[in-house]
């Protein structure tokens, strides 16, 4: 028991949970100030989140979690290797476009495997999009934040242009529906009746587990992390730091790209809109990665958590609240999680005191 | 020739907010704080000052209202960036994380408050701050056309801030200490009190926030900015947390 309490994982998790609790408290205060009469009902709706709509709500939670698991992984994987991949949004949308393009235009591929090919395409395209900032970072020491932000805009406008050129549904100002390449539901739609959940969530979780194994259990992952901690030291130890930086950026981009594919091939009526707005999912990956402490397994739970309270926020509109309060709460949670160092010290001091007292 | 004047006047309009925000970023950067929260500070400053303008429009003469709103933006910007300062200085938190949190918070808070208070997320106000022609100076050939016609008072304030900021940074003791703080991390440790002095360095983005308003002439940025009322309003939040560093993109506002 003591060993468990002292373990780093436990302290990390309890710091996250503390910030979540404080974040919720803050959200409740915001609700109380803005509308005291409905605050309690609204807050309970947030808490019951995905459960509000029964099985449908739960399925919807998983559906919403799928893309943000992937973008969270993208940001988190890069974090682990010392990079800040703020370009998940661009990689995401480029991956999404590639998936939709293959799904609509690659008519020569048999229907059974088309969705898989399209997803692989998304994976590759996202990786290629991250290759540019990765290359600039590794070989020219250009700050990856700047480079990938720029790539976000290039990606967004390029995708808008390409959608109009190749897979355009002019009547609705959006991309065509990829009817032939919908990701299979594998029975999840009967389990979670009425929701959009599909095989994508399983793929996302599998990818997260693979990412975890690669990062924690392989030499390759160790090298990537070592380069993140200290580039010069890893180089001195004989690692190819340039290649490692390039690869971690590409892998991160590939995750985000796959996320785009998973969302737009879900068959939920989501299309690429031709508007000048960066894809939201890319930025939602940042809080998810931070909340999950950049650990792939943690990211799965963080993404499901964020999706869960978002579903709660959706239902909260019944109480005449505006769902933005969810974003406020997530922001508060992230802000407090920046204090995790402080929390961790407090927690370990608390336990130390208790064991000494005995 | 008219085209050139037009282009120049309009680029001036877009330059000033960028300059002011970049200066804010510069102060934090020089003092050793990565201020990724500029965007959020800007949004919150813009929100409060626009709200102020909407409330008091008609009761206070336009130019005075404008300047008062700028002070509001500055004040809110200071308060909001204190959150970032507290996290990164007192709590030694990861500055990227707390900055991201601020960027997430600001647009969400703005949309939430606007919709709770007035039902819709757009805040409408009348833009009557434009000065068609500065008396006397506007009559100077060429130069008058370029910088003294169709301007906002913010243009001059922005240029003034630029000058003052350069003087503060390079010619005063405060500036020297500030630069020393940022240059060598270990220098800061023995002089904790100096850290406190860095905080004022974070307020400038608030001023940038109000400057956004001057762009209203063309794109009605606030329409799109504070905020579209479509089903995907959560998108707003995100394209605002672009974390553009010191490069908030007027086009998307």
Coordinates of C-alpha atoms in Angstrom, one line a residue:
Chain A
X1 CA 0.0 0.0 0.0
X2 CA 2.7 2.4 1.0
X3 CA 4.7 1.5 -2.1
X4 CA 1.6 2.3 -4.2
X5 CA 1.1 5.7 -2.5
X6 CA 4.7 6.6 -3.0
X7 CA 4.9 5.5 -6.7
X8 CA 5.3 8.3 -9.2
X9 CA 2.3 7.1 -11.3
X10 CA 0.0 7.4 -8.3
X11 CA 1.2 10.9 -7.4
X12 CA 0.9 12.0 -11.0
X13 CA -2.7 10.6 -11.2
X14 CA -3.7 12.1 -7.9
X15 CA -2.4 15.5 -9.0
X16 CA -4.5 15.3 -12.2
X17 CA -7.5 14.2 -10.2
X18 CA -7.0 17.1 -7.8
X19 CA -6.9 19.6 -10.6
X20 CA -10.0 18.0 -12.1
X21 CA -11.9 18.3 -8.8
X22 CA -10.8 22.0 -8.5
X23 CA -11.7 22.6 -12.1
X24 CA -15.2 21.2 -11.5
X25 CA -15.5 23.4 -8.4
X26 CA -14.6 26.4 -10.5
X27 CA -17.1 25.5 -13.2
X28 CA -19.8 25.2 -10.5
X29 CA -19.0 28.6 -9.2
X30 CA -19.3 30.0 -12.7
X31 CA -22.7 28.4 -13.1
X32 CA -23.8 29.7 -9.7
X33 CA -22.8 33.2 -10.6
X34 CA -24.5 33.2 -13.9
X35 CA -27.7 31.5 -13.1
X36 CA -28.1 30.4 -9.4
X37 CA -31.5 28.8 -9.9
X38 CA -30.4 26.2 -12.4
X39 CA -26.8 25.8 -11.3
X40 CA -27.3 22.6 -9.4
X41 CA -29.3 20.9 -12.1
X42 CA -26.8 22.1 -14.8
X43 CA -23.8 21.0 -12.8
X44 CA -25.3 17.5 -12.2
X45 CA -25.9 17.2 -15.9
X46 CA -22.2 17.9 -16.5
X47 CA -21.3 15.3 -13.9
X48 CA -23.5 12.7 -15.4
X49 CA -22.1 13.7 -18.7
X50 CA -22.2 10.8 -21.2
X51 CA -24.6 8.9 -19.1
X52 CA -27.3 11.5 -19.6
X53 CA -28.5 10.0 -22.8
X54 CA -28.2 6.4 -21.7
X55 CA -26.3 4.1 -24.1
X56 CA -26.6 6.7 -26.8
X57 CA -24.8 9.2 -24.7
X58 CA -22.0 6.8 -23.9
X59 CA -21.6 5.9 -27.6
X60 CA -21.5 9.5 -28.5
X61 CA -18.8 10.0 -25.8
X62 CA -16.7 7.4 -27.5
X63 CA -17.4 8.8 -30.9
X64 CA -16.3 12.3 -29.8
X65 CA -13.3 10.8 -28.0
X66 CA -11.9 9.1 -31.2
X67 CA -10.4 12.1 -33.0
X68 CA -9.2 13.7 -29.8
X69 CA -7.5 10.6 -28.7
X70 CA -5.5 10.7 -32.0
X71 CA -4.7 14.4 -31.8
X72 CA -3.9 14.1 -28.1
X73 CA -1.6 11.3 -28.9
X74 CA 0.0 13.4 -31.6
X75 CA 0.6 16.3 -29.2
X76 CA 1.6 14.0 -26.4
X77 CA 4.0 11.9 -28.4
X78 CA 5.8 15.0 -29.5
X79 CA 5.8 16.3 -26.0
X80 CA 7.5 13.2 -24.8
X81 CA 10.2 13.7 -27.4
X82 CA 10.7 17.3 -26.4
X83 CA 8.7 18.9 -29.3
X84 CA 5.6 21.0 -29.2
X85 CA 3.5 19.9 -32.1
X86 CA 1.0 22.7 -32.3
X87 CA 0.4 21.7 -35.9
X88 CA -1.9 18.8 -35.2
X89 CA -4.7 20.8 -36.7
X90 CA -3.1 21.1 -40.1
X91 CA -2.0 17.4 -40.1
X92 CA -5.5 16.5 -39.0
X93 CA -7.2 18.2 -41.9
X94 CA -4.7 17.0 -44.5
X95 CA -5.2 13.5 -43.2
X96 CA -9.0 14.0 -43.4
X97 CA -8.8 15.3 -46.9
X98 CA -6.6 12.4 -48.1
X99 CA -9.0 9.9 -46.5
X100 CA -12.0 11.5 -48.2
X101 CA -10.2 11.8 -51.5
X102 CA -9.2 8.2 -51.6
X103 CA -12.7 7.1 -50.4
X104 CA -14.4 9.1 -53.1
X105 CA -12.0 8.9 -56.1
X106 CA -10.1 5.6 -55.7
X107 CA -12.9 3.6 -57.4
X108 CA -10.6 0.8 -58.5
X109 CA -10.1 -0.4 -54.9
X110 CA -12.6 -3.0 -53.8
X111 CA -15.2 -1.7 -51.3
X112 CA -14.3 -4.1 -48.6
X113 CA -10.8 -2.7 -48.0
X114 CA -11.3 0.8 -49.3
X115 CA -11.8 2.3 -45.8
X116 CA -8.6 0.7 -44.6
X117 CA -6.7 2.1 -47.6
X118 CA -8.2 5.5 -47.0
X119 CA -7.1 5.4 -43.3
X120 CA -3.6 4.4 -44.3
X121 CA -3.6 7.3 -46.7
X122 CA -4.6 9.7 -43.9
X123 CA -1.9 8.3 -41.7
X124 CA 0.8 8.8 -44.3
X125 CA -0.5 12.2 -45.3
X126 CA -0.5 13.5 -41.8
X127 CA 3.1 12.2 -41.4
X128 CA 4.2 13.9 -44.6
X129 CA 2.6 17.2 -43.4
X130 CA 4.7 17.0 -40.2
X131 CA 7.8 16.1 -42.2
X132 CA 8.3 19.8 -43.1
X133 CA 8.5 21.2 -39.5
X134 CA 10.3 18.1 -38.5
X135 CA 12.9 18.6 -41.2
X136 CA 13.3 22.2 -40.4
X137 CA 13.7 21.5 -36.7
X138 CA 16.2 18.7 -37.2
X139 CA 18.4 20.2 -39.8
X140 CA 17.9 23.9 -39.6
X141 CA 17.0 24.3 -36.0
X142 CA 13.8 26.2 -36.8
X143 CA 11.4 26.4 -33.9
X144 CA 8.8 23.7 -34.6
X145 CA 6.1 25.8 -33.0
X146 CA 6.4 28.5 -35.6
X147 CA 6.8 26.1 -38.5
X148 CA 3.9 23.9 -37.6
X149 CA 1.6 26.9 -37.0
X150 CA 2.4 28.0 -40.5
X151 CA 1.8 24.5 -41.8
X152 CA -1.7 24.7 -40.1
X153 CA -2.7 27.6 -42.3
X154 CA -1.1 26.1 -45.4
X155 CA -2.9 22.9 -44.8
X156 CA -6.2 24.5 -44.2
X157 CA -6.1 26.6 -47.3
X158 CA -4.7 23.8 -49.4
X159 CA -7.4 21.5 -48.3
X160 CA -10.0 24.1 -49.0
X161 CA -8.6 24.5 -52.5
X162 CA -8.2 20.8 -53.1
X163 CA -11.7 20.0 -51.9
X164 CA -13.1 22.4 -54.3
X165 CA -11.0 21.0 -57.1
X166 CA -11.5 17.3 -56.6
X167 CA -14.3 16.2 -54.2
X168 CA -16.6 19.2 -54.1
X169 CA -20.3 19.1 -53.3
X170 CA -21.1 22.6 -54.6
X171 CA -24.7 22.6 -53.3
X172 CA -23.6 22.3 -49.7
X173 CA -20.1 24.0 -50.0
X174 CA -18.5 20.9 -48.5
X175 CA -16.8 17.6 -49.5
X176 CA -18.7 14.7 -51.0
X177 CA -19.9 11.9 -48.9
X178 CA -17.6 8.9 -48.9
X179 CA -20.4 6.3 -49.1
X180 CA -18.2 3.4 -50.2
X181 CA -15.6 3.7 -47.4
X182 CA -17.5 4.0 -44.1
X183 CA -15.6 2.6 -41.2
X184 CA -17.4 -0.6 -40.1
X185 CA -19.6 -0.4 -37.0
X186 CA -18.7 -4.0 -35.9
X187 CA -21.9 -4.2 -33.8
X188 CA -21.1 -1.1 -31.7
X189 CA -24.1 0.7 -33.2
X190 CA -26.4 -1.9 -31.9
X191 CA -24.7 -1.9 -28.5
X192 CA -24.8 1.9 -28.3
X193 CA -28.1 2.4 -30.1
X194 CA -28.5 5.7 -32.0
X195 CA -24.9 6.9 -31.6
X196 CA -22.2 7.3 -34.2
X197 CA -19.6 5.2 -32.5
X198 CA -17.7 2.8 -34.8
X199 CA -14.5 0.7 -35.1
X200 CA -12.6 4.0 -35.0
X201 CA -12.5 4.1 -31.2
X202 CA -10.9 0.6 -31.1
X203 CA -8.4 1.6 -33.7
X204 CA -7.6 4.8 -31.7
X205 CA -7.1 2.8 -28.5
X206 CA -5.0 0.3 -30.3
X207 CA -2.8 3.0 -31.7
X208 CA -2.4 4.5 -28.3
X209 CA -1.3 1.2 -26.8
X210 CA 1.2 0.7 -29.6
X211 CA 2.5 4.2 -29.0
X212 CA 2.9 3.4 -25.4
X213 CA 4.8 0.2 -26.1
X214 CA 7.0 2.0 -28.6
X215 CA 7.8 4.8 -26.2
X216 CA 8.3 2.8 -23.1
X217 CA 9.4 -0.6 -24.1
X218 CA 11.7 -0.2 -27.2
X219 CA 15.1 1.1 -27.8
X220 CA 13.7 3.3 -30.5
X221 CA 11.3 4.9 -28.1
X222 CA 14.0 5.4 -25.6
X223 CA 16.2 7.1 -28.2
X224 CA 13.3 9.4 -29.1
X225 CA 12.8 10.4 -25.5
X226 CA 16.5 10.8 -24.8
X227 CA 16.7 13.3 -27.7
X228 CA 13.8 15.1 -26.1
X229 CA 15.5 15.4 -22.8
X230 CA 18.8 16.5 -24.0
X231 CA 19.7 16.6 -27.7
X232 CA 23.4 17.1 -27.2
X233 CA 23.7 14.4 -24.6
X234 CA 21.9 11.9 -26.8
X235 CA 24.1 12.8 -29.7
X236 CA 27.1 12.3 -27.5
X237 CA 25.8 8.9 -26.6
X238 CA 25.9 8.0 -30.2
X239 CA 22.3 8.5 -31.2
X240 CA 21.3 10.1 -34.5
X241 CA 19.4 13.1 -33.0
X242 CA 18.5 14.6 -36.3
X243 CA 16.8 11.4 -37.5
X244 CA 15.1 11.0 -34.2
X245 CA 13.6 14.5 -34.2
X246 CA 12.4 14.1 -37.7
X247 CA 10.9 10.7 -36.9
X248 CA 9.1 11.8 -33.8
X249 CA 7.6 14.7 -35.6
X250 CA 6.5 12.5 -38.5
X251 CA 5.0 9.9 -36.1
X252 CA 3.1 12.7 -34.3
X253 CA 1.8 14.0 -37.6
X254 CA 0.7 10.6 -38.7
X255 CA -1.4 10.2 -35.5
X256 CA -3.1 13.5 -36.2
X257 CA -3.7 12.6 -39.8
X258 CA -5.2 9.2 -38.8
X259 CA -7.5 11.1 -36.4
X260 CA -8.8 13.1 -39.4
X261 CA -9.4 10.0 -41.4
X262 CA -11.2 8.3 -38.5
X263 CA -13.5 11.3 -38.0
X264 CA -14.5 12.0 -41.6
X265 CA -15.0 8.3 -42.5
X266 CA -17.2 7.7 -39.5
X267 CA -20.3 7.9 -41.6
X268 CA -21.8 10.4 -39.1
X269 CA -22.6 13.0 -41.8
X270 CA -19.5 15.0 -41.0
X271 CA -18.0 16.6 -44.1
X272 CA -15.0 18.9 -44.7
X273 CA -16.5 22.3 -44.8
X274 CA -14.9 24.8 -47.1
X275 CA -14.4 27.6 -44.5
X276 CA -11.3 29.5 -43.3
X277 CA -11.2 27.9 -39.9
X278 CA -8.5 25.7 -38.5
X279 CA -9.8 22.2 -37.5
X280 CA -10.9 22.4 -33.8
X281 CA -9.9 18.8 -33.1
X282 CA -6.2 19.6 -33.5
X283 CA -6.2 22.2 -30.8
X284 CA -8.4 20.0 -28.6
X285 CA -5.6 17.6 -28.6
X286 CA -3.4 19.9 -26.6
X287 CA -5.6 19.9 -23.4
X288 CA -6.1 16.2 -23.8
X289 CA -2.3 15.6 -24.0
X290 CA -1.7 17.9 -21.0
X291 CA -4.4 16.2 -19.0
X292 CA -3.1 12.8 -19.8
X293 CA 0.4 13.9 -18.8
X294 CA 1.6 12.9 -22.3
X295 CA 1.2 9.3 -21.4
X296 CA -0.6 7.4 -24.3
X297 CA -2.7 5.4 -21.8
X298 CA -3.4 8.5 -19.8
X299 CA -4.4 10.3 -23.1
X300 CA -7.1 7.6 -23.8
X301 CA -8.7 8.4 -20.5
X302 CA -8.2 12.1 -20.8
X303 CA -9.9 12.1 -24.2
X304 CA -12.8 10.1 -23.0
X305 CA -13.1 12.4 -20.0
X306 CA -13.1 15.5 -22.2
X307 CA -15.6 14.0 -24.5
X308 CA -17.7 12.9 -21.6
X309 CA -18.1 16.4 -20.1
X310 CA -18.7 17.8 -23.6
X311 CA -21.7 15.5 -24.0
X312 CA -22.7 16.7 -20.6
X313 CA -22.4 20.3 -21.8
X314 CA -24.6 19.4 -24.8
X315 CA -27.4 18.2 -22.5
X316 CA -26.8 21.1 -20.1
X317 CA -28.5 23.4 -22.7
X318 CA -31.8 22.1 -21.3
X319 CA -31.0 24.2 -18.3
X320 CA -30.5 27.3 -20.5
X321 CA -26.8 27.1 -20.0
X322 CA -24.3 27.7 -22.8
X323 CA -22.0 24.8 -23.5
X324 CA -18.9 27.0 -23.5
X325 CA -18.8 26.5 -19.7
X326 CA -17.2 23.1 -20.5
X327 CA -14.3 24.9 -22.2
X328 CA -14.0 27.2 -19.3
X329 CA -13.8 24.2 -17.0
X330 CA -11.3 22.4 -19.2
X331 CA -9.2 25.6 -19.2
X332 CA -9.4 25.7 -15.4
X333 CA -8.3 22.1 -15.2
X334 CA -5.4 22.6 -17.5
X335 CA -4.4 25.8 -15.7
X336 CA -4.4 23.9 -12.4
X337 CA -2.6 20.9 -13.9
X338 CA 0.2 23.3 -14.6
X339 CA 0.5 23.4 -10.8
X340 CA 0.9 19.6 -10.7
X341 CA 4.4 20.0 -9.4
X342 CA 3.1 21.9 -6.4
X343 CA 0.2 19.4 -5.9
X344 CA 2.6 16.5 -6.1
X345 CA 4.9 18.0 -3.5
X346 CA 1.9 18.6 -1.3
X347 CA 0.6 15.1 -1.7
X348 CA 3.9 13.4 -1.0
X349 CA 4.4 15.7 2.0
X350 CA 0.9 14.7 3.2
X351 CA 1.6 11.0 3.0
X352 CA 5.0 11.4 4.5
X353 CA 3.6 13.2 7.5
X354 CA 0.9 10.5 7.9
X355 CA 3.4 7.6 7.8
X356 CA 5.7 9.4 10.1
X357 CA 2.9 10.0 12.5
X358 CA 2.1 6.3 12.8
Chain B
X1 CA -2.4 57.1 -56.3
X2 CA -5.6 56.7 -54.4
X3 CA -5.1 53.0 -54.4
X4 CA -1.7 53.4 -52.8
X5 CA -3.1 55.7 -50.1
X6 CA -5.9 53.2 -49.5
X7 CA -3.5 50.3 -49.2
X8 CA -1.2 52.2 -46.9
X9 CA -3.9 53.4 -44.7
X10 CA -5.3 50.0 -44.3
X11 CA -2.0 48.3 -43.7
X12 CA -1.4 50.8 -41.0
X13 CA -4.7 49.7 -39.5
X14 CA -3.6 46.1 -39.4
X15 CA 0.0 46.8 -38.3
X16 CA -0.8 48.5 -35.1
X17 CA -2.5 45.6 -33.2
X18 CA 0.3 43.3 -34.3
X19 CA 3.0 45.7 -33.2
X20 CA 1.4 46.3 -29.8
X21 CA 0.9 42.6 -29.1
X22 CA 4.4 41.8 -30.3
X23 CA 5.7 44.3 -27.9
X24 CA 3.9 42.7 -25.1
X25 CA 5.3 39.4 -26.2
X26 CA 8.7 41.0 -26.4
X27 CA 8.6 42.2 -22.8
X28 CA 7.7 38.7 -21.5
X29 CA 10.2 37.0 -23.8
X30 CA 13.0 39.3 -22.7
X31 CA 12.2 38.6 -19.1
X32 CA 12.4 34.9 -19.7
X33 CA 8.7 34.0 -19.8
X34 CA 7.3 32.4 -22.9
X35 CA 4.1 34.2 -23.3
X36 CA 2.1 31.8 -25.4
X37 CA -1.0 33.3 -23.9
X38 CA -0.9 36.5 -25.9
X39 CA -3.8 35.5 -27.9
X40 CA -6.0 34.8 -24.9
X41 CA -5.0 38.0 -23.2
X42 CA -5.9 39.9 -26.4
X43 CA -9.3 38.2 -26.7
X44 CA -10.2 39.0 -23.1
X45 CA -9.0 42.6 -23.4
X46 CA -11.1 43.0 -26.6
X47 CA -14.1 41.4 -25.0
X48 CA -14.2 43.7 -22.0
X49 CA -13.4 46.9 -23.9
X50 CA -16.1 46.2 -26.6
X51 CA -18.6 45.4 -23.9
X52 CA -17.7 48.7 -22.3
X53 CA -18.1 50.5 -25.6
X54 CA -21.4 48.9 -26.2
X55 CA -22.7 49.9 -22.8
X56 CA -21.6 53.5 -22.8
X57 CA -22.0 54.3 -26.4
X58 CA -23.9 57.5 -26.9
X59 CA -23.3 58.8 -23.4
X60 CA -19.6 59.6 -23.8
X61 CA -18.0 61.3 -26.8
X62 CA -16.6 58.7 -29.2
X63 CA -12.9 59.4 -28.9
X64 CA -13.0 59.6 -25.1
X65 CA -14.9 56.4 -25.0
X66 CA -12.4 54.9 -27.2
X67 CA -9.5 55.8 -25.0
X68 CA -11.3 54.8 -21.8
X69 CA -12.0 51.4 -23.5
X70 CA -8.4 51.1 -24.1
X71 CA -7.6 51.5 -20.5
X72 CA -10.2 48.9 -19.6
X73 CA -8.5 46.5 -22.1
X74 CA -5.2 47.3 -20.5
X75 CA -6.5 46.8 -17.0
X76 CA -8.2 43.5 -17.8
X77 CA -5.1 42.4 -19.7
X78 CA -3.0 43.0 -16.7
X79 CA -5.3 41.1 -14.4
X80 CA -5.6 38.2 -16.8
X81 CA -1.9 38.0 -17.4
X82 CA -1.3 38.0 -13.7
X83 CA -2.7 34.5 -13.8
X84 CA 0.0 33.5 -16.2
X85 CA 2.6 35.3 -14.2
X86 CA 1.5 33.7 -10.9
X87 CA 1.7 30.2 -12.5
X88 CA 5.0 30.6 -14.1
X89 CA 6.8 32.7 -11.5
X90 CA 5.4 31.7 -8.1
X91 CA 4.3 28.2 -8.9
X92 CA 7.2 27.5 -11.3
X93 CA 4.6 25.9 -13.6
X94 CA 5.2 24.9 -17.1
X95 CA 4.7 28.1 -19.0
X96 CA 3.4 26.4 -22.1
X97 CA 0.7 24.7 -20.2
X98 CA -0.6 27.7 -18.3
X99 CA -0.4 29.8 -21.4
X100 CA -2.5 27.2 -23.3
X101 CA -4.9 27.2 -20.4
X102 CA -5.3 31.0 -20.7
X103 CA -5.8 30.7 -24.4
X104 CA -8.5 28.1 -23.9
X105 CA -10.2 30.1 -21.2
X106 CA -10.4 33.5 -22.8
X107 CA -12.6 32.8 -25.9
X108 CA -14.7 30.3 -23.9
X109 CA -15.3 32.9 -21.2
X110 CA -16.1 35.6 -23.7
X111 CA -18.6 33.5 -25.6
X112 CA -20.1 32.2 -22.4
X113 CA -20.5 35.6 -20.8
X114 CA -21.8 37.2 -23.9
X115 CA -24.4 34.5 -24.4
X116 CA -25.5 34.4 -20.8
X117 CA -25.8 38.2 -20.6
X118 CA -27.4 39.1 -23.9
X119 CA -28.4 35.8 -25.5
X120 CA -26.3 36.0 -28.6
X121 CA -22.6 35.8 -28.9
X122 CA -22.1 38.8 -31.1
X123 CA -21.6 42.2 -29.5
X124 CA -22.9 44.9 -31.7
X125 CA -21.6 48.4 -31.5
X126 CA -21.4 51.4 -33.7
X127 CA -17.9 52.2 -35.1
X128 CA -17.7 56.0 -35.0
X129 CA -14.1 56.3 -34.0
X130 CA -12.7 56.8 -37.4
X131 CA -11.0 60.2 -38.0
X132 CA -11.5 61.1 -41.6
X133 CA -8.9 63.8 -41.5
X134 CA -6.6 65.1 -38.9
X135 CA -6.9 68.9 -38.8
X136 CA -4.0 70.7 -40.4
X137 CA -1.7 67.7 -40.6
X138 CA -4.1 66.0 -42.9
X139 CA -3.6 68.7 -45.5
X140 CA 0.1 68.0 -46.0
X141 CA 0.5 66.6 -49.5
X142 CA 1.3 62.9 -49.7
X143 CA 2.3 62.4 -46.1
X144 CA -1.0 63.8 -45.0
X145 CA -2.8 61.4 -47.3
X146 CA -0.7 58.5 -46.0
X147 CA -0.9 58.8 -42.3
X148 CA -3.2 61.6 -41.3
X149 CA -6.4 60.6 -43.2
X150 CA -8.9 57.8 -42.4
X151 CA -7.0 56.9 -39.3
X152 CA -7.8 55.7 -35.8
X153 CA -6.3 57.3 -32.8
X154 CA -4.9 53.9 -31.9
X155 CA -2.4 54.2 -34.8
X156 CA -0.6 57.0 -33.0
X157 CA -1.0 55.4 -29.6
X158 CA 0.5 52.2 -31.0
X159 CA 3.5 54.1 -32.5
X160 CA 3.9 55.9 -29.2
X161 CA 3.9 52.6 -27.3
X162 CA 6.6 51.3 -29.7
X163 CA 8.8 54.3 -29.0
X164 CA 8.3 54.2 -25.3
X165 CA 8.9 50.5 -25.2
X166 CA 12.2 50.8 -26.9
X167 CA 13.3 53.5 -24.5
X168 CA 12.2 51.5 -21.5
X169 CA 14.0 48.4 -22.7
X170 CA 17.3 50.0 -23.6
X171 CA 17.6 53.2 -21.7
X172 CA 16.3 52.5 -18.2
X173 CA 17.4 50.6 -15.3
X174 CA 14.2 48.6 -15.3
X175 CA 14.9 47.6 -18.9
X176 CA 18.4 46.5 -18.1
X177 CA 17.2 44.4 -15.2
X178 CA 14.4 42.9 -17.3
X179 CA 16.9 41.9 -19.9
X180 CA 19.2 40.5 -17.3
X181 CA 16.4 38.4 -15.9
X182 CA 15.7 36.8 -19.3
X183 CA 19.2 36.4 -20.5
X184 CA 20.5 34.2 -17.7
X185 CA 18.2 32.0 -15.9
X186 CA 20.5 31.6 -12.9
X187 CA 20.8 35.3 -12.5
X188 CA 17.2 35.3 -11.4
X189 CA 17.6 32.9 -8.6
X190 CA 19.5 35.0 -6.2
X191 CA 17.4 38.0 -7.0
X192 CA 13.9 36.8 -6.5
X193 CA 12.6 40.3 -6.0
X194 CA 13.4 41.1 -9.6
X195 CA 10.9 38.5 -10.7
X196 CA 8.2 40.6 -9.3
X197 CA 9.2 43.4 -11.5
X198 CA 8.7 41.4 -14.6
X199 CA 5.0 41.3 -14.2
X200 CA 4.3 44.7 -15.6
X201 CA 5.9 43.4 -18.7
X202 CA 2.9 41.3 -19.5
X203 CA 0.2 43.9 -19.8
X204 CA 0.7 45.2 -23.3
X205 CA -1.3 42.5 -25.1
X206 CA -4.4 43.9 -23.4
X207 CA -3.9 47.1 -25.4
X208 CA -3.6 45.0 -28.5
X209 CA -7.0 43.6 -27.8
X210 CA -8.7 46.9 -28.1
X211 CA -6.9 47.7 -31.2
X212 CA -8.6 44.8 -32.9
X213 CA -11.7 46.9 -32.9
X214 CA -10.2 49.4 -35.3
X215 CA -10.3 46.7 -37.9
X216 CA -14.0 46.6 -37.7
X217 CA -14.2 48.8 -40.7
X218 CA -13.7 46.1 -43.1
X219 CA -14.3 42.7 -41.9
X220 CA -16.6 43.2 -39.0
X221 CA -14.1 41.0 -37.2
X222 CA -16.2 41.1 -34.1
X223 CA -19.0 39.6 -35.9
X224 CA -17.0 36.6 -36.7
X225 CA -14.9 37.0 -33.7
X226 CA -17.1 37.4 -30.7
X227 CA -18.7 35.2 -32.2
X228 CA -20.5 33.3 -34.8
X229 CA -23.6 31.8 -33.5
X230 CA -23.7 28.7 -35.6
X231 CA -23.8 25.2 -34.3
X232 CA -20.1 24.8 -34.2
X233 CA -19.4 27.8 -32.0
X234 CA -16.9 25.7 -30.2
X235 CA -14.7 26.2 -33.3
X236 CA -14.3 29.8 -32.4
X237 CA -12.6 28.8 -29.3
X238 CA -10.1 26.8 -31.2
X239 CA -9.2 29.0 -34.0
X240 CA -8.5 31.6 -31.4
X241 CA -6.2 29.5 -29.5
X242 CA -4.0 29.4 -32.5
X243 CA -1.3 30.3 -30.1
X244 CA -0.1 32.6 -32.8
X245 CA 2.5 33.8 -30.4
X246 CA 2.9 37.4 -31.4
X247 CA 1.1 36.8 -34.7
X248 CA -2.6 36.9 -34.1
X249 CA -4.1 36.8 -37.6
X250 CA -6.6 39.6 -38.2
X251 CA -8.1 37.7 -41.0
X252 CA -9.5 35.1 -38.7
X253 CA -10.7 37.5 -36.1

